Amino acid sequence: MTIKENFELAKQAYSKWGIDVEDVLQKLKSVPISIHCWQGDDVAGFEVNPSELSGGIDVTGNYPGKATTPEQLRSDLEKALSLIPGKHRVNLHAIYAETNGEVVERDQLEPKHFENWVAWAKEQGLGLDYNPTLFSHPKASDGLTLSHPDEEIREFWINHCIGSRKIGEYFGKELGTPALTNIWIPDGYKDIPSDRLTPRQRLKDSLDKIFAVPVDESYNLDAVESKVFGIGSESYVVGSHEFYLGYALKNDKICLLDTGHYHPTETVSNKISSMLLYSDKVALHVSRPVRWDSDHVVILDDELKEIALEVVRNDALNRVIIGLDFFDASINRVAAWTIGTRNMVKALLYAMLVPNEKLKQLQEEGNFTERLALMEEFKTYPFGAIWDYYCEQMGVPVKEAWLEEVKAYEKEVLSKR
Ligand SMILES: C[C@H](O)[C@H](O)[C@@H](O)C(=O)CO
Ligand SMILES: [Mn+2]
């Protein structure tokens, strides 16, 4: 049976439930995933005087061949993008600025330091997203930034974030699609705090100063990212979920949920519908925590499918901004991007091929038997045949054929670094 013949058979199975597969594929094509550049070089960046990775995050593994220059990183991203169906976005951090060998402090970064990235994004037909980098820096060495007791340190990071929003605006203007500029800070304490409020008051004040500077929202969207703990902030994180959810709602900003930033039994999928009731947009960093926020490559697990189902069944494909966030240095990094992003797209396809309206109706009728039965049966409906056809139609390798391309790229390019 050919890919097409399998597809036609699968299509019939779905059409019995009123699911228009061709329409689903058209919709899927229009959903961009924001792919995080930092998986390509272990969150190192290109600063002239780089600092060690800090901020309570960590990369484990030492797989050879990581990118060490902007050209190498862009080449690796291009390779991964050639294996992923659809048109996507690339998510940058401030530390990926290109300063021609000049030392430029983070609070001095400007759009011109990202001209090469914008030229590349135009050539590749990509959107760009952005993040100020408030870690891996001497001024973040004690684990505090926007909430630091020292006003000078706070001012430095406030100016860095203000400059970052201008860079996000530049991306949006140049590329015709608004950049999501997301602020995450590592601020917190290793041990039990004697005062949880004061650092949060300082963080609120710093954010107010950052967002007081006007930036054109048609070119830049502001997000704030919470976390429950980091290495060295096990007992208290200033920017908790409650802090940022409140701040975002009160200040009309986007609250970004990272799937690795909650307690092990908490799920981001369960939060999306509530947040969509009160916010126009929600942003995600889809990751895979193992024991803690260890940023493992995203796999097609139940939570990923549930997140996709929440986005699809709430008709929120254009309201939930989907970004990825994982950094695994134990495997080929191009494969990591490819596996994680293909899985995110697969999960969205899976969710679009479920009879969501029928299932809602069953729930409304209290028919929980049929609701459960159908949910379970659709787990083994032939969505893989639809996925294979989609990959073929989008000109990317079908099934595991992409792995051969990564191996060849490793042999010809990565192994020579
Ligand atoms: C590099 C990113 O800013 C970082 O991963 C952040 O998004 C995060 O999730 C920290 O745990
Ligand atoms: Mn994140």
PDB file of N, CA and C in Angstrom, residues 308-365:
ATOM      1  N   ALA A 308      -2.548  19.663  23.178  1.00  0.00           N
ATOM      2  CA  ALA A 308      -3.025  19.915  21.807  1.00  0.00           C
ATOM      3  C   ALA A 308      -4.550  19.847  21.755  1.00  0.00           C
ATOM      4  N   LEU A 309      -5.131  18.892  22.462  1.00  0.00           N
ATOM      5  CA  LEU A 309      -6.594  18.790  22.480  1.00  0.00           C
ATOM      6  C   LEU A 309      -7.227  20.049  23.088  1.00  0.00           C
ATOM      7  N   GLU A 310      -6.632  20.575  24.144  1.00  0.00           N
ATOM      8  CA  GLU A 310      -7.177  21.788  24.775  1.00  0.00           C
ATOM      9  C   GLU A 310      -7.103  22.980  23.820  1.00  0.00           C
ATOM     10  N   VAL A 311      -6.023  23.045  23.060  1.00  0.00           N
ATOM     11  CA  VAL A 311      -5.892  24.162  22.103  1.00  0.00           C
ATOM     12  C   VAL A 311      -6.918  24.008  20.989  1.00  0.00           C
ATOM     13  N   VAL A 312      -7.061  22.782  20.481  1.00  0.00           N
ATOM     14  CA  VAL A 312      -7.957  22.541  19.335  1.00  0.00           C
ATOM     15  C   VAL A 312      -9.421  22.591  19.759  1.00  0.00           C
ATOM     16  N   ARG A 313      -9.797  21.895  20.841  1.00  0.00           N
ATOM     17  CA  ARG A 313     -11.226  21.818  21.199  1.00  0.00           C
ATOM     18  C   ARG A 313     -11.752  23.168  21.694  1.00  0.00           C
ATOM     19  N   ASN A 314     -10.826  24.065  22.095  1.00  0.00           N
ATOM     20  CA  ASN A 314     -11.265  25.410  22.515  1.00  0.00           C
ATOM     21  C   ASN A 314     -11.095  26.412  21.385  1.00  0.00           C
ATOM     22  N   ASP A 315     -10.879  25.864  20.172  1.00  0.00           N
ATOM     23  CA  ASP A 315     -10.771  26.737  18.985  1.00  0.00           C
ATOM     24  C   ASP A 315      -9.758  27.851  19.234  1.00  0.00           C
ATOM     25  N   ALA A 316      -8.603  27.497  19.750  1.00  0.00           N
ATOM     26  CA  ALA A 316      -7.613  28.505  20.194  1.00  0.00           C
ATOM     27  C   ALA A 316      -6.289  28.380  19.445  1.00  0.00           C
ATOM     28  N   LEU A 317      -6.329  27.823  18.248  1.00  0.00           N
ATOM     29  CA  LEU A 317      -5.073  27.672  17.492  1.00  0.00           C
ATOM     30  C   LEU A 317      -4.422  29.030  17.231  1.00  0.00           C
ATOM     31  N   ASN A 318      -5.260  30.088  17.148  1.00  0.00           N
ATOM     32  CA  ASN A 318      -4.620  31.395  16.923  1.00  0.00           C
ATOM     33  C   ASN A 318      -4.576  32.223  18.205  1.00  0.00           C
ATOM     34  N   ARG A 319      -4.825  31.576  19.330  1.00  0.00           N
ATOM     35  CA  ARG A 319      -4.762  32.309  20.620  1.00  0.00           C
ATOM     36  C   ARG A 319      -3.685  31.726  21.534  1.00  0.00           C
ATOM     37  N   VAL A 320      -3.280  30.494  21.255  1.00  0.00           N
ATOM     38  CA  VAL A 320      -2.219  29.879  22.075  1.00  0.00           C
ATOM     39  C   VAL A 320      -0.933  29.874  21.246  1.00  0.00           C
ATOM     40  N   ILE A 321       0.043  30.613  21.730  1.00  0.00           N
ATOM     41  CA  ILE A 321       1.331  30.724  21.017  1.00  0.00           C
ATOM     42  C   ILE A 321       2.234  29.593  21.496  1.00  0.00           C
ATOM     43  N   ILE A 322       2.514  28.663  20.588  1.00  0.00           N
ATOM     44  CA  ILE A 322       3.220  27.437  21.003  1.00  0.00           C
ATOM     45  C   ILE A 322       4.723  27.548  20.729  1.00  0.00           C
ATOM     46  N   GLY A 323       5.475  27.568  21.799  1.00  0.00           N
ATOM     47  CA  GLY A 323       6.939  27.531  21.693  1.00  0.00           C
ATOM     48  C   GLY A 323       7.449  26.264  22.357  1.00  0.00           C
ATOM     49  N   LEU A 324       8.678  25.885  21.990  1.00  0.00           N
ATOM     50  CA  LEU A 324       9.297  24.720  22.608  1.00  0.00           C
ATOM     51  C   LEU A 324      10.439  25.194  23.478  1.00  0.00           C
ATOM     52  N   ASP A 325      10.767  24.393  24.489  1.00  0.00           N
ATOM     53  CA  ASP A 325      11.876  24.784  25.364  1.00  0.00           C
ATOM     54  C   ASP A 325      12.465  23.541  26.003  1.00  0.00           C
ATOM     55  N   PHE A 326      13.499  23.037  25.393  1.00  0.00           N
ATOM     56  CA  PHE A 326      14.237  21.919  25.982  1.00  0.00           C
ATOM     57  C   PHE A 326      15.673  22.007  25.474  1.00  0.00           C
ATOM     58  N   PHE A 327      16.609  21.496  26.279  1.00  0.00           N
ATOM     59  CA  PHE A 327      18.000  21.524  25.825  1.00  0.00           C
ATOM     60  C   PHE A 327      18.653  20.221  26.292  1.00  0.00           C
ATOM     61  N   ASP A 328      18.815  19.320  25.340  1.00  0.00           N
ATOM     62  CA  ASP A 328      19.379  18.006  25.641  1.00  0.00           C
ATOM     63  C   ASP A 328      20.708  17.893  24.898  1.00  0.00           C
ATOM     64  N   ALA A 329      21.779  17.812  25.641  1.00  0.00           N
ATOM     65  CA  ALA A 329      23.124  17.736  25.033  1.00  0.00           C
ATOM     66  C   ALA A 329      23.622  16.291  24.993  1.00  0.00           C
ATOM     67  N   SER A 330      22.689  15.349  25.256  1.00  0.00           N
ATOM     68  CA  SER A 330      23.140  13.939  25.269  1.00  0.00           C
ATOM     69  C   SER A 330      22.885  13.247  23.932  1.00  0.00           C
ATOM     70  N   ILE A 331      22.175  13.994  23.030  1.00  0.00           N
ATOM     71  CA  ILE A 331      21.892  13.383  21.715  1.00  0.00           C
ATOM     72  C   ILE A 331      22.216  14.415  20.630  1.00  0.00           C
ATOM     73  N   ASN A 332      22.176  13.977  19.410  1.00  0.00           N
ATOM     74  CA  ASN A 332      22.366  14.888  18.268  1.00  0.00           C
ATOM     75  C   ASN A 332      21.331  16.004  18.386  1.00  0.00           C
ATOM     76  N   ARG A 333      21.833  17.274  18.372  1.00  0.00           N
ATOM     77  CA  ARG A 333      20.946  18.390  18.684  1.00  0.00           C
ATOM     78  C   ARG A 333      19.959  18.695  17.542  1.00  0.00           C
ATOM     79  N   VAL A 334      20.346  18.381  16.310  1.00  0.00           N
ATOM     80  CA  VAL A 334      19.424  18.560  15.173  1.00  0.00           C
ATOM     81  C   VAL A 334      18.300  17.529  15.304  1.00  0.00           C
ATOM     82  N   ALA A 335      18.659  16.333  15.732  1.00  0.00           N
ATOM     83  CA  ALA A 335      17.625  15.301  15.965  1.00  0.00           C
ATOM     84  C   ALA A 335      16.696  15.731  17.098  1.00  0.00           C
ATOM     85  N   ALA A 336      17.247  16.365  18.116  1.00  0.00           N
ATOM     86  CA  ALA A 336      16.414  16.818  19.248  1.00  0.00           C
ATOM     87  C   ALA A 336      15.344  17.800  18.765  1.00  0.00           C
ATOM     88  N   TRP A 337      15.769  18.808  17.990  1.00  0.00           N
ATOM     89  CA  TRP A 337      14.804  19.766  17.432  1.00  0.00           C
ATOM     90  C   TRP A 337      13.772  19.028  16.578  1.00  0.00           C
ATOM     91  N   THR A 338      14.245  18.113  15.752  1.00  0.00           N
ATOM     92  CA  THR A 338      13.349  17.439  14.798  1.00  0.00           C
ATOM     93  C   THR A 338      12.328  16.582  15.531  1.00  0.00           C
ATOM     94  N   ILE A 339      12.797  15.794  16.488  1.00  0.00           N
ATOM     95  CA  ILE A 339      11.883  14.933  17.250  1.00  0.00           C
ATOM     96  C   ILE A 339      10.863  15.784  17.997  1.00  0.00           C
ATOM     97  N   GLY A 340      11.343  16.786  18.727  1.00  0.00           N
ATOM     98  CA  GLY A 340      10.451  17.592  19.556  1.00  0.00           C
ATOM     99  C   GLY A 340       9.433  18.370  18.747  1.00  0.00           C
ATOM    100  N   THR A 341       9.863  18.960  17.636  1.00  0.00           N
ATOM    101  CA  THR A 341       8.938  19.790  16.856  1.00  0.00           C
ATOM    102  C   THR A 341       7.971  18.923  16.052  1.00  0.00           C
ATOM    103  N   ARG A 342       8.497  17.810  15.465  1.00  0.00           N
ATOM    104  CA  ARG A 342       7.571  16.919  14.746  1.00  0.00           C
ATOM    105  C   ARG A 342       6.520  16.379  15.702  1.00  0.00           C
ATOM    106  N   ASN A 343       6.909  16.095  16.929  1.00  0.00           N
ATOM    107  CA  ASN A 343       5.936  15.590  17.912  1.00  0.00           C
ATOM    108  C   ASN A 343       4.890  16.639  18.257  1.00  0.00           C
ATOM    109  N   MET A 344       5.299  17.900  18.347  1.00  0.00           N
ATOM    110  CA  MET A 344       4.323  18.953  18.655  1.00  0.00           C
ATOM    111  C   MET A 344       3.310  19.055  17.508  1.00  0.00           C
ATOM    112  N   VAL A 345       3.797  19.010  16.278  1.00  0.00           N
ATOM    113  CA  VAL A 345       2.891  19.095  15.115  1.00  0.00           C
ATOM    114  C   VAL A 345       2.005  17.852  15.060  1.00  0.00           C
ATOM    115  N   LYS A 346       2.615  16.685  15.329  1.00  0.00           N
ATOM    116  CA  LYS A 346       1.842  15.423  15.356  1.00  0.00           C
ATOM    117  C   LYS A 346       0.694  15.513  16.376  1.00  0.00           C
ATOM    118  N   ALA A 347       1.007  16.058  17.546  1.00  0.00           N
ATOM    119  CA  ALA A 347      -0.010  16.136  18.609  1.00  0.00           C
ATOM    120  C   ALA A 347      -1.172  17.025  18.178  1.00  0.00           C
ATOM    121  N   LEU A 348      -0.860  18.109  17.481  1.00  0.00           N
ATOM    122  CA  LEU A 348      -1.930  18.995  16.981  1.00  0.00           C
ATOM    123  C   LEU A 348      -2.768  18.263  15.934  1.00  0.00           C
ATOM    124  N   LEU A 349      -2.111  17.496  15.074  1.00  0.00           N
ATOM    125  CA  LEU A 349      -2.860  16.724  14.076  1.00  0.00           C
ATOM    126  C   LEU A 349      -3.760  15.711  14.769  1.00  0.00           C
ATOM    127  N   TYR A 350      -3.193  15.024  15.751  1.00  0.00           N
ATOM    128  CA  TYR A 350      -3.971  14.038  16.515  1.00  0.00           C
ATOM    129  C   TYR A 350      -5.238  14.704  17.076  1.00  0.00           C
ATOM    130  N   ALA A 351      -5.051  15.878  17.662  1.00  0.00           N
ATOM    131  CA  ALA A 351      -6.174  16.577  18.323  1.00  0.00           C
ATOM    132  C   ALA A 351      -7.226  17.019  17.311  1.00  0.00           C
ATOM    133  N   MET A 352      -6.789  17.365  16.113  1.00  0.00           N
ATOM    134  CA  MET A 352      -7.732  17.815  15.090  1.00  0.00           C
ATOM    135  C   MET A 352      -8.496  16.641  14.473  1.00  0.00           C
ATOM    136  N   LEU A 353      -7.976  15.425  14.692  1.00  0.00           N
ATOM    137  CA  LEU A 353      -8.627  14.234  14.117  1.00  0.00           C
ATOM    138  C   LEU A 353      -9.459  13.488  15.158  1.00  0.00           C
ATOM    139  N   VAL A 354      -9.822  14.184  16.222  1.00  0.00           N
ATOM    140  CA  VAL A 354     -10.708  13.607  17.249  1.00  0.00           C
ATOM    141  C   VAL A 354     -12.073  14.278  17.085  1.00  0.00           C
ATOM    142  N   PRO A 355     -13.190  13.507  17.211  1.00  0.00           N
ATOM    143  CA  PRO A 355     -14.524  14.138  17.059  1.00  0.00           C
ATOM    144  C   PRO A 355     -14.862  14.977  18.301  1.00  0.00           C
ATOM    145  N   ASN A 356     -14.184  16.092  18.432  1.00  0.00           N
ATOM    146  CA  ASN A 356     -14.282  16.893  19.664  1.00  0.00           C
ATOM    147  C   ASN A 356     -15.699  17.378  19.950  1.00  0.00           C
ATOM    148  N   GLU A 357     -16.420  17.802  18.904  1.00  0.00           N
ATOM    149  CA  GLU A 357     -17.796  18.295  19.143  1.00  0.00           C
ATOM    150  C   GLU A 357     -18.692  17.166  19.660  1.00  0.00           C
ATOM    151  N   LYS A 358     -18.536  15.991  19.074  1.00  0.00           N
ATOM    152  CA  LYS A 358     -19.342  14.826  19.516  1.00  0.00           C
ATOM    153  C   LYS A 358     -19.038  14.510  20.976  1.00  0.00           C
ATOM    154  N   LEU A 359     -17.774  14.553  21.307  1.00  0.00           N
ATOM    155  CA  LEU A 359     -17.366  14.231  22.682  1.00  0.00           C
ATOM    156  C   LEU A 359     -17.876  15.275  23.662  1.00  0.00           C
ATOM    157  N   LYS A 360     -17.920  16.526  23.241  1.00  0.00           N
ATOM    158  CA  LYS A 360     -18.472  17.571  24.111  1.00  0.00           C
ATOM    159  C   LYS A 360     -19.961  17.311  24.354  1.00  0.00           C
ATOM    160  N   GLN A 361     -20.616  16.937  23.270  1.00  0.00           N
ATOM    161  CA  GLN A 361     -22.072  16.685  23.373  1.00  0.00           C
ATOM    162  C   GLN A 361     -22.341  15.517  24.330  1.00  0.00           C
ATOM    163  N   LEU A 362     -21.535  14.458  24.204  1.00  0.00           N
ATOM    164  CA  LEU A 362     -21.713  13.298  25.102  1.00  0.00           C
ATOM    165  C   LEU A 362     -21.548  13.720  26.551  1.00  0.00           C
ATOM    166  N   GLN A 363     -20.559  14.605  26.793  1.00  0.00           N
ATOM    167  CA  GLN A 363     -20.325  15.067  28.170  1.00  0.00           C
ATOM    168  C   GLN A 363     -21.514  15.850  28.665  1.00  0.00           C
ATOM    169  N   GLU A 364     -22.043  16.713  27.795  1.00  0.00           N
ATOM    170  CA  GLU A 364     -23.198  17.537  28.184  1.00  0.00           C
ATOM    171  C   GLU A 364     -24.395  16.651  28.526  1.00  0.00           C
ATOM    172  N   GLU A 365     -24.507  15.528  27.813  1.00  0.00           N
ATOM    173  CA  GLU A 365     -25.637  14.609  28.045  1.00  0.00           C
ATOM    174  C   GLU A 365     -25.384  13.692  29.239  1.00  0.00           C
TER     175      GLU A 365
END
